[in-house]
Each structure stands twice: as C-alpha cells, then as structure tokens.
Short mmCIF file of C-alpha atoms and ligand atoms in Angstrom, two decimals:
data_model
loop_
_atom_site.label_atom_id
_atom_site.label_comp_id
_atom_site.label_asym_id
_atom_site.label_seq_id
_atom_site.Cartn_x
_atom_site.Cartn_y
_atom_site.Cartn_z
CA MET A 1 -123.66 -83.19 174.67
CA LYS A 2 -125.64 -81.88 171.56
CA GLU A 3 -123.78 -81.99 168.20
CA THR A 4 -123.54 -78.09 168.25
CA GLN A 5 -122.43 -77.89 171.58
CA GLN A 6 -119.66 -80.33 170.51
CA HIS A 7 -119.00 -78.25 167.48
CA LEU A 8 -118.82 -75.33 169.65
CA LEU A 9 -116.37 -76.63 171.81
CA ASN A 10 -114.04 -77.98 169.03
CA THR A 11 -114.23 -74.72 167.75
CA PHE A 12 -113.48 -72.89 170.89
CA LEU A 13 -110.30 -75.48 171.32
CA SER A 14 -108.91 -74.79 168.32
CA LEU A 15 -109.07 -70.81 168.75
CA VAL A 16 -107.60 -70.53 172.30
CA LYS A 17 -104.37 -72.86 170.59
CA ILE A 18 -103.86 -70.06 168.51
CA ASP A 19 -101.46 -67.51 169.98
CA SER A 20 -103.07 -64.06 169.50
CA GLU A 21 -101.71 -61.49 171.93
CA SER A 22 -102.74 -58.17 171.02
CA TYR A 23 -100.73 -57.00 168.03
CA ASN A 24 -99.99 -60.56 166.94
CA GLU A 25 -103.50 -61.23 165.55
CA GLY A 26 -102.07 -62.48 161.90
CA LYS A 27 -102.50 -65.91 162.35
CA ILE A 28 -105.85 -65.98 164.23
CA GLN A 29 -107.03 -63.32 161.69
CA ALA A 30 -106.11 -65.95 158.62
CA PHE A 31 -107.61 -68.65 160.60
CA VAL A 32 -111.11 -67.07 160.84
CA ALA A 33 -111.24 -65.63 157.54
CA GLY A 34 -110.73 -68.92 156.35
CA GLU A 35 -113.25 -70.48 158.73
CA LEU A 36 -115.75 -68.33 157.37
CA LYS A 37 -115.25 -68.75 153.59
CA LYS A 38 -115.58 -72.38 154.27
CA LEU A 39 -118.69 -71.75 155.80
CA GLY A 40 -120.01 -69.76 152.87
CA CYS A 41 -119.66 -66.43 153.96
CA ARG A 42 -118.07 -63.44 151.79
CA VAL A 43 -115.10 -62.28 153.64
CA GLN A 44 -113.38 -58.98 153.56
CA VAL A 45 -110.19 -57.84 155.66
CA ASP A 46 -110.31 -53.96 156.24
CA ASN A 47 -106.71 -52.05 156.62
CA ALA A 48 -107.34 -51.17 160.32
CA GLY A 49 -103.70 -53.39 160.71
CA LYS A 50 -101.94 -50.59 158.91
CA LYS A 51 -103.17 -47.86 161.66
CA PHE A 52 -100.83 -49.65 164.36
CA LYS A 53 -98.21 -52.29 164.98
CA THR A 54 -99.79 -55.63 164.24
CA THR A 55 -99.19 -58.68 162.26
CA ALA A 56 -102.58 -58.53 160.94
CA LYS A 57 -103.89 -57.14 158.04
CA GLY A 58 -107.15 -55.96 159.53
CA ASN A 59 -110.35 -56.73 161.02
CA VAL A 60 -112.22 -59.53 159.57
CA ILE A 61 -115.95 -59.04 158.19
CA GLY A 62 -117.81 -61.95 157.20
CA PHE A 63 -121.13 -61.57 155.37
CA LEU A 64 -123.97 -64.28 155.56
CA PRO A 65 -126.60 -63.66 153.02
CA GLY A 66 -130.03 -63.74 154.63
CA THR A 67 -133.06 -65.92 153.56
CA ILE A 68 -135.37 -63.29 154.86
CA LYS A 69 -135.61 -59.58 153.87
CA SER A 70 -134.24 -57.73 156.72
CA ALA A 71 -131.41 -55.25 157.71
CA PRO A 72 -128.20 -57.68 158.65
CA PHE A 73 -127.58 -58.52 162.27
CA VAL A 74 -124.09 -57.79 163.45
CA LEU A 75 -122.28 -59.73 165.86
CA VAL A 76 -118.89 -58.49 167.19
CA ALA A 77 -115.93 -60.30 168.90
CA HIS A 78 -112.57 -59.53 169.18
CA LEU A 79 -109.52 -61.74 168.16
CA ASP A 80 -106.79 -60.57 170.44
CA THR A 81 -106.32 -61.52 174.04
CA VAL A 82 -104.04 -60.10 177.03
CA THR A 83 -100.73 -61.94 178.09
CA PRO A 84 -99.68 -64.44 179.31
CA GLY A 85 -101.44 -65.58 176.05
CA ASN A 86 -99.02 -67.73 174.19
CA GLY A 87 -99.20 -71.72 174.24
CA VAL A 88 -102.30 -71.84 175.99
CA LYS A 89 -103.12 -75.56 176.89
CA PRO A 90 -106.95 -75.80 177.71
CA LEU A 91 -107.97 -78.18 179.90
CA VAL A 92 -111.74 -79.50 179.66
CA GLN A 93 -113.40 -80.59 182.91
CA LYS A 94 -116.69 -81.71 183.37
CA THR A 95 -118.52 -78.44 184.07
CA GLU A 96 -115.57 -75.84 182.83
CA ILE A 97 -112.66 -75.13 180.97
CA THR A 98 -109.38 -73.61 182.20
CA SER A 99 -105.82 -73.15 181.10
CA ASP A 100 -103.15 -75.08 182.65
CA GLY A 101 -102.67 -72.07 185.23
CA LYS A 102 -99.53 -70.82 183.09
CA THR A 103 -101.45 -68.67 180.69
CA ILE A 104 -104.56 -66.95 180.58
CA LEU A 105 -107.55 -69.35 178.89
CA GLY A 106 -108.59 -66.68 176.17
CA ALA A 107 -112.23 -67.13 176.26
CA ASP A 108 -112.03 -63.43 176.76
CA ASP A 109 -112.87 -63.34 173.63
CA LYS A 110 -112.43 -66.63 171.80
CA ALA A 111 -115.82 -67.50 173.45
CA GLY A 112 -117.39 -64.80 171.43
CA VAL A 113 -115.41 -65.58 168.12
CA ALA A 114 -116.45 -69.43 168.66
CA THR A 115 -120.14 -68.26 168.96
CA ALA A 116 -120.29 -66.29 166.04
CA LEU A 117 -118.48 -69.03 163.90
CA GLU A 118 -120.98 -72.00 165.36
CA LEU A 119 -123.86 -69.45 164.51
CA VAL A 120 -123.05 -69.16 161.01
CA ARG A 121 -122.40 -72.96 160.69
CA TYR A 122 -125.65 -73.74 162.46
CA LEU A 123 -127.82 -71.31 160.00
CA GLN A 124 -125.97 -72.74 157.05
CA THR A 125 -126.85 -76.33 157.70
CA ARG A 126 -130.36 -76.22 159.26
CA LYS A 127 -131.74 -74.03 156.68
CA LEU A 128 -134.00 -71.81 159.03
CA PRO A 129 -135.22 -68.62 157.68
CA HIS A 130 -132.85 -65.80 159.07
CA PRO A 131 -131.85 -62.31 158.45
CA PRO A 132 -128.36 -61.31 156.94
CA VAL A 133 -125.68 -61.75 159.51
CA GLU A 134 -122.62 -59.73 159.37
CA ILE A 135 -119.59 -61.04 161.32
CA VAL A 136 -117.08 -58.48 162.74
CA PHE A 137 -113.90 -59.96 164.58
CA THR A 138 -111.83 -56.99 165.83
CA LEU A 139 -107.86 -56.54 166.40
CA CYS A 140 -106.67 -54.92 169.36
CA GLU A 141 -109.44 -54.36 171.63
CA GLU A 142 -107.57 -55.12 174.72
CA ASN A 143 -105.32 -52.30 174.19
CA GLY A 144 -107.15 -49.72 173.34
CA MET A 145 -109.33 -50.79 171.11
CA GLY A 146 -107.58 -50.13 167.61
CA GLY A 147 -109.43 -52.63 165.68
CA SER A 148 -112.89 -50.94 166.29
CA LYS A 149 -111.46 -47.64 166.55
CA ASN A 150 -110.26 -47.86 163.15
CA LEU A 151 -112.87 -50.36 161.49
CA ASP A 152 -114.08 -49.45 158.02
CA ILE A 153 -117.65 -49.26 158.63
CA SER A 154 -118.61 -48.38 154.87
CA LEU A 155 -118.20 -52.48 154.70
CA ILE A 156 -120.90 -53.10 156.98
CA LYS A 157 -124.60 -52.49 156.31
CA GLY A 158 -125.95 -53.23 159.61
CA ARG A 159 -126.27 -51.36 162.56
CA GLU A 160 -127.61 -53.32 165.28
CA GLY A 161 -127.03 -56.78 166.92
CA LEU A 162 -124.62 -57.92 169.84
CA VAL A 163 -121.25 -57.76 171.21
CA LEU A 164 -120.09 -61.24 172.58
CA ASP A 165 -117.56 -60.05 174.97
CA HIS A 166 -118.49 -60.08 178.53
CA GLU A 167 -118.08 -62.53 181.43
CA GLU A 168 -121.47 -63.82 183.21
CA ILE A 169 -124.57 -64.63 181.36
CA ASN A 170 -126.65 -62.69 183.43
CA ASP A 171 -125.56 -59.68 182.65
CA LEU A 172 -126.19 -57.89 179.12
CA LEU A 173 -124.54 -54.51 179.19
CA VAL A 174 -126.58 -51.89 177.50
CA GLN A 175 -124.87 -48.80 179.29
CA GLY A 176 -121.21 -47.92 179.31
CA PRO A 177 -119.42 -44.80 180.22
CA ALA A 178 -117.67 -42.39 177.84
CA VAL A 179 -114.10 -41.61 178.87
CA ASN A 180 -111.93 -38.76 178.56
CA THR A 181 -108.45 -38.95 179.39
CA ILE A 182 -107.31 -35.30 180.66
CA GLU A 183 -103.30 -34.50 180.45
CA VAL A 184 -102.19 -31.13 181.92
CA THR A 185 -99.05 -29.29 182.16
CA ILE A 186 -98.61 -26.51 184.20
CA LYS A 187 -95.37 -24.23 183.72
CA GLY A 188 -94.73 -21.75 186.41
CA LEU A 189 -91.09 -19.86 187.05
CA ALA A 190 -88.36 -21.59 188.70
CA ALA A 191 -86.45 -19.52 191.33
CA HIS A 192 -84.19 -20.01 194.36
CA ALA A 193 -86.74 -21.10 197.07
CA GLY A 194 -83.93 -19.86 199.51
CA VAL A 195 -82.95 -16.72 198.22
CA CYS A 196 -85.62 -15.16 196.34
CA PRO A 197 -89.10 -17.12 196.23
CA GLU A 198 -90.88 -14.16 195.33
CA LYS A 199 -89.36 -14.35 192.04
CA GLY A 200 -90.88 -17.79 190.95
CA ILE A 201 -94.18 -19.32 190.45
CA SER A 202 -94.75 -22.70 191.87
CA ALA A 203 -96.62 -24.98 189.54
CA VAL A 204 -96.88 -27.27 192.39
CA GLU A 205 -99.00 -24.47 194.34
CA VAL A 206 -101.02 -24.03 191.20
CA ALA A 207 -101.84 -27.76 190.87
CA ALA A 208 -102.79 -27.82 194.33
CA TYR A 209 -104.71 -24.98 194.18
CA ALA A 210 -106.67 -26.18 190.87
CA ILE A 211 -107.56 -29.40 192.55
CA ALA A 212 -108.67 -28.14 195.87
CA GLN A 213 -111.15 -26.32 193.64
CA MET A 214 -112.32 -29.37 191.46
CA LYS A 215 -115.16 -31.21 191.96
CA LEU A 216 -113.73 -35.16 191.84
CA GLY A 217 -114.60 -38.54 192.57
CA ARG A 218 -118.43 -39.20 192.49
CA ILE A 219 -119.96 -36.37 190.82
CA ASP A 220 -123.41 -37.60 190.31
CA LYS A 221 -125.03 -41.00 189.45
CA GLU A 222 -123.69 -41.29 186.03
CA THR A 223 -120.37 -39.56 186.41
CA VAL A 224 -116.82 -39.76 187.76
CA ALA A 225 -113.48 -38.06 187.77
CA ASN A 226 -110.20 -38.48 189.28
CA ILE A 227 -106.78 -37.02 189.09
CA GLY A 228 -104.38 -40.14 189.21
CA LEU A 229 -101.11 -38.98 188.80
CA ILE A 230 -98.71 -35.61 189.53
CA GLN A 231 -95.09 -35.51 188.39
CA GLY A 232 -92.83 -32.57 188.92
CA GLY A 233 -90.57 -30.91 190.91
CA LYS A 234 -86.46 -31.19 191.22
CA ALA A 235 -85.34 -30.00 194.64
CA THR A 236 -86.65 -28.74 197.99
CA ASN A 237 -84.76 -25.18 197.19
CA ILE A 238 -86.04 -24.75 193.65
CA VAL A 239 -89.64 -22.97 193.23
CA THR A 240 -90.93 -25.91 191.18
CA GLU A 241 -90.99 -24.69 187.48
CA GLU A 242 -93.08 -27.73 185.99
CA VAL A 243 -95.81 -30.01 186.77
CA TYR A 244 -97.62 -32.66 184.91
CA LEU A 245 -100.86 -34.40 185.77
CA LYS A 246 -102.85 -36.84 184.35
CA GLY A 247 -106.67 -37.77 185.01
CA GLU A 248 -109.88 -38.82 183.55
CA ALA A 249 -113.57 -38.38 183.67
CA ARG A 250 -116.43 -40.91 182.89
CA SER A 251 -120.07 -40.44 182.42
CA LEU A 252 -122.97 -42.36 181.10
CA ALA A 253 -124.18 -39.07 179.31
CA GLU A 254 -121.86 -37.51 176.58
CA ALA A 255 -123.18 -33.96 177.95
CA LYS A 256 -122.07 -34.83 181.45
CA LEU A 257 -118.80 -35.73 180.43
CA ALA A 258 -118.25 -32.67 178.49
CA LYS A 259 -119.39 -30.45 181.41
CA GLN A 260 -117.19 -32.23 183.68
CA THR A 261 -114.17 -32.03 181.62
CA ALA A 262 -114.85 -28.21 181.34
CA HIS A 263 -115.05 -27.68 185.02
CA MET A 264 -111.84 -29.45 185.27
CA LYS A 265 -110.04 -27.04 182.51
CA ALA A 266 -111.77 -24.34 184.33
CA CYS A 267 -110.29 -24.88 187.60
CA PHE A 268 -106.77 -24.98 185.95
CA GLU A 269 -107.56 -21.76 184.14
CA ALA A 270 -108.77 -19.93 187.40
CA ALA A 271 -105.54 -21.26 189.41
CA ALA A 272 -103.25 -19.49 186.75
CA LYS A 273 -105.03 -16.33 187.32
CA LYS A 274 -104.99 -16.52 191.08
CA PHE A 275 -101.18 -17.15 190.70
CA THR A 276 -100.60 -14.53 187.92
CA LYS A 277 -98.04 -11.94 189.55
CA LYS A 278 -95.68 -9.14 188.52
CA ILE A 279 -92.08 -10.11 188.83
CA ASN A 280 -89.35 -7.36 188.15
CA GLY A 281 -92.29 -5.31 186.82
CA LYS A 282 -93.40 -7.91 184.35
CA ILE A 283 -96.95 -9.53 184.56
CA CYS A 284 -95.96 -13.25 184.76
CA CYS A 285 -98.76 -15.84 184.30
CA PRO A 286 -98.47 -19.76 184.76
CA LYS A 287 -99.07 -21.41 181.55
CA ILE A 288 -101.58 -24.16 181.40
CA THR A 289 -101.57 -26.81 178.57
CA PHE A 290 -104.80 -28.94 179.07
CA ASN A 291 -105.15 -31.96 176.47
CA VAL A 292 -108.17 -33.76 176.53
CA ILE A 293 -108.21 -37.43 174.71
CA LYS A 294 -111.61 -38.74 173.84
CA ARG A 295 -110.84 -42.49 174.72
CA TYR A 296 -114.25 -43.69 174.01
CA SER A 297 -118.01 -43.04 173.74
CA ALA A 298 -121.03 -44.04 175.93
CA VAL A 299 -123.22 -47.26 175.41
CA ASN A 300 -126.79 -46.19 175.84
CA VAL A 301 -129.21 -48.93 174.61
CA SER A 302 -132.54 -48.59 175.77
CA LYS A 303 -133.99 -51.46 177.62
CA THR A 304 -136.90 -51.66 175.42
CA HIS A 305 -134.92 -51.98 172.14
CA PRO A 306 -136.02 -54.82 169.80
CA VAL A 307 -132.46 -56.86 170.32
CA VAL A 308 -132.55 -56.31 174.32
CA LYS A 309 -136.01 -57.49 174.17
CA ALA A 310 -135.22 -60.53 171.88
CA VAL A 311 -132.21 -61.18 174.28
CA LEU A 312 -134.17 -61.46 177.34
CA LYS A 313 -136.95 -63.26 175.86
CA ALA A 314 -134.55 -66.14 174.49
CA ALA A 315 -132.82 -65.96 177.87
CA LYS A 316 -136.17 -66.57 179.39
CA GLU A 317 -136.95 -69.49 177.14
CA GLN A 318 -133.38 -71.03 178.35
CA GLY A 319 -134.39 -70.66 182.00
CA VAL A 320 -131.58 -67.93 182.49
CA ILE A 321 -132.19 -64.60 184.04
CA ILE A 322 -130.63 -61.79 182.52
CA ARG A 323 -130.69 -58.27 183.51
CA ALA A 324 -129.88 -55.37 181.66
CA ASN A 325 -126.95 -53.64 183.03
CA ALA A 326 -124.48 -50.91 182.90
CA SER A 327 -120.74 -51.23 182.89
CA GLY A 328 -118.34 -49.26 184.45
CA GLY A 329 -115.50 -50.09 181.77
CA GLY A 330 -115.13 -49.81 177.73
CA CYS A 331 -115.13 -52.44 175.05
CA ASP A 332 -115.64 -52.52 171.11
CA ALA A 333 -119.18 -51.80 172.08
CA ASN A 334 -118.18 -48.22 173.28
CA VAL A 335 -116.36 -47.27 170.14
CA LEU A 336 -118.81 -48.59 167.78
CA SER A 337 -121.78 -47.01 169.69
CA GLY A 338 -119.69 -43.59 168.73
CA LYS A 339 -120.07 -44.96 165.23
CA GLY A 340 -123.72 -45.15 165.10
CA PHE A 341 -124.28 -49.03 166.15
CA THR A 342 -126.43 -50.27 168.75
CA LEU A 343 -125.06 -53.43 169.95
CA PRO A 344 -125.71 -54.58 173.78
CA ASN A 345 -122.88 -56.66 175.09
CA LEU A 346 -123.66 -60.12 176.13
CA GLY A 347 -121.86 -62.43 178.66
CA LEU A 348 -120.94 -65.62 177.62
CA GLY A 349 -119.95 -67.61 180.59
CA VAL A 350 -116.49 -66.46 181.18
CA ARG A 351 -114.95 -66.00 184.54
CA ASN A 352 -111.64 -64.17 186.21
CA CYS A 353 -110.85 -62.98 182.61
CA HIS A 354 -107.29 -61.39 182.33
CA THR A 355 -105.90 -63.74 184.83
CA VAL A 356 -104.44 -67.39 184.61
CA HIS A 357 -107.39 -68.57 186.45
CA GLU A 358 -109.55 -67.77 183.79
CA LYS A 359 -112.15 -70.16 183.11
CA LEU A 360 -115.19 -71.06 180.77
CA LEU A 361 -118.39 -72.20 182.37
CA LEU A 362 -119.68 -74.91 180.09
CA LYS A 363 -123.62 -74.32 180.99
CA GLU A 364 -123.44 -70.67 180.67
CA PHE A 365 -121.52 -70.84 177.42
CA PHE A 366 -123.88 -73.38 175.63
CA ALA A 367 -126.92 -71.48 176.93
CA ALA A 368 -125.57 -68.03 175.53
CA PHE A 369 -125.05 -69.72 172.02
CA GLU A 370 -128.95 -70.43 172.20
CA ILE A 371 -129.95 -66.85 173.00
CA VAL A 372 -127.91 -65.52 170.31
CA LEU A 373 -129.25 -67.87 168.02
CA GLN A 374 -132.76 -67.28 168.87
CA THR A 375 -132.18 -63.47 168.94
CA VAL A 376 -130.83 -63.69 165.44
CA LEU A 377 -133.61 -66.02 164.07
CA ASN A 378 -136.10 -63.42 165.54
CA TYR A 379 -134.28 -60.54 163.96
CA LYS A 380 -136.12 -58.44 161.07
CA LYS A 381 -135.67 -54.68 160.45
ZN1 LIG B 401 -112.76 -58.83 176.09
#
C-alpha cells in the first residue's frame, strides 16, 4: 500500500470511531477543525449550530492557501451519520472495510471527510503547484441538510468544486431534482350523515375530486409528483369536516417544478369551487390551505463544465469509467446549488449506505482520492 493510501485509511478509521449521528457532531467538529489546523489551514467555524439542536457550534471551513493564482477549489463533505452510528468498530479486510454488523460504517460521509483531509496533507507535503482549496465540512446533512442550509457562505470565496458524498465511483452526479413538499388542509362542513347530509360539505369528497383531476406520478422525463399521505375523518355517520394531505413534487428543472406545484394547487381550488353550495341560504365554500415547503434546489451542472471534464479526464487516467449522471435524491450539492455553487457529487466507493451492511471498497476509495487530487491540481480559474 502506498504511503498516501495508508494515511487515507488511517484518517478514515479515526473518523469512523468518533460518534457523530446527526445533531451530535460536536466531537467530530472539534476533531476535524484540529486536524485542518495541524495541516496548516486557517479554520473558521460558522454559527449554523445555533439554527438547530446540535452539540456542534457550526460547519467547519478550512482554507488552504494556493501556490498558483486561481479562485479556490471547494470540497464539501458532511460530518454527521445516520443511526445506528455510535460505537462503530471498523473491520479492515483485504478489499473492503465494514462495520461489525451492529452499526453502520459511516463511510457516508467519512470517506469524503478523510479524502479532503488527506488531500490537504498531500498538497502540504509535496509542494506541488495548486490553487487555493476551501474545505467545507457540514453538519446534519442526513437530517434535512441543516448544515448547508445555514452555511455562512460569506466566509467562502470559491463557488466551484466537488461534493464528496456518493456511493459508486462510476457515478458523477451532475443533476439532481429540486423538491417541494406540499401540505394541504381541506376544511369542509360537518353534519350528521344520516339525518342531514345536505347541510355538510365532505372534505373527503373535495380531496377525492381534487386528486382525480391532478396529474401525478411521472409528469415528464424530468418531473414527478405524488400525494403520499391522507388523514381525516372521525366516524361513518359524520360528513367529514377536515382532511389533511401531504405530497411532493420533484423536477430537474425549477420552472417545471413551479408549474407542477401551481397545477396541484389549482386542482384543490377548483375542487373547493365545485363543492361550494348554499346551506340555509348561505354560500358555503370549503377552505383550502395549501402550503409549499421548498426542500432543496436542483443541481444542474453542464456535462462540459471544466470541473466535470477534469474529473472525467482524471478518471480515465486511473482506468476508471465515470459517467455524468442524474440523481433522484438530494444532498448538500442541491442546497448549495441554490446558493450559487457548482458542485458535482463524486462517488467514493461506498456501498449499502444507511444500513448495517455499509462498506467501503478500498480500490474505489483510493482511485477516487487520485481523481480528486488530479482535479484539484488541474483547476485554475
Ligand atoms: Zn451522505
């Protein structure tokens, strides 16, 4: 094993032994800030930790000065893990690292954290010409991306780089959907269903009518929508007064997401109109409350973007085939894309993440490091 690989492995093993489930990132935040300082970086910790309940103060940002004139290259990885992530006992085998089967391994995303730390060490010891590098270690990615959502981007100068938080090395995620969560409350009018149903407005019927008119499922190549939850009603003899629905829409194109969201709203409003009626001489209209929560923005990096091209070139040199792909989910790249960053997401050789069968394939992990290294070395802007 090469010296760099041994360092990378040791750093990874130290990291996974630190408990850092989401909201408990205090210890790992202190550890990585200390490591970055030891490696000669200027380190700042923002105040993102005040925005949600966590043991950490904030996201960690490490600044490595460049030896060539260029905008900084940004590397992003997250410090938190899913559960069960406490007391990880990594088992190093010939070709992979696993946990003991009782916990996750935490390669998601400590493989990324280790890669960024080792990159800094490598650049500092080899005296190679390189651009400035800004390392961003975020909190709470696994639980709604609280860290990147509250990241103090005024501290960061670079706007291009890589997120190191994906599984297979053969995937470079350049597209990811923007997502809206949709919450709807329909308020009808309760009445005795046996005695005077004409005096009621059934929120169930309003909901059913709205959904029947709605385009759902696969809308087009880039857009999907779903109503995932319906709650309401009290008894069979009561015209249902209130129904609560929850759904979502996703699209790789922000404009299409806005269009689909507006369409869903319009269906509920049309249903409310349809079920408006006169009761005891008074016009009664079901009330619709339609709330949209923007979960995250779309990632849409051109396949000809210099960072993408540099990654593909470096991969080829490593004998690795990487395809620029779209993802169906979201990560820090989506949130930061909404804040003006261009960050394709590179796979690091992780498998079965979010399970106790999670593992890190050493061959891919080491190749990914070389790809990141070459991409950074070739970056100039
Ligand atoms: Zn992750």
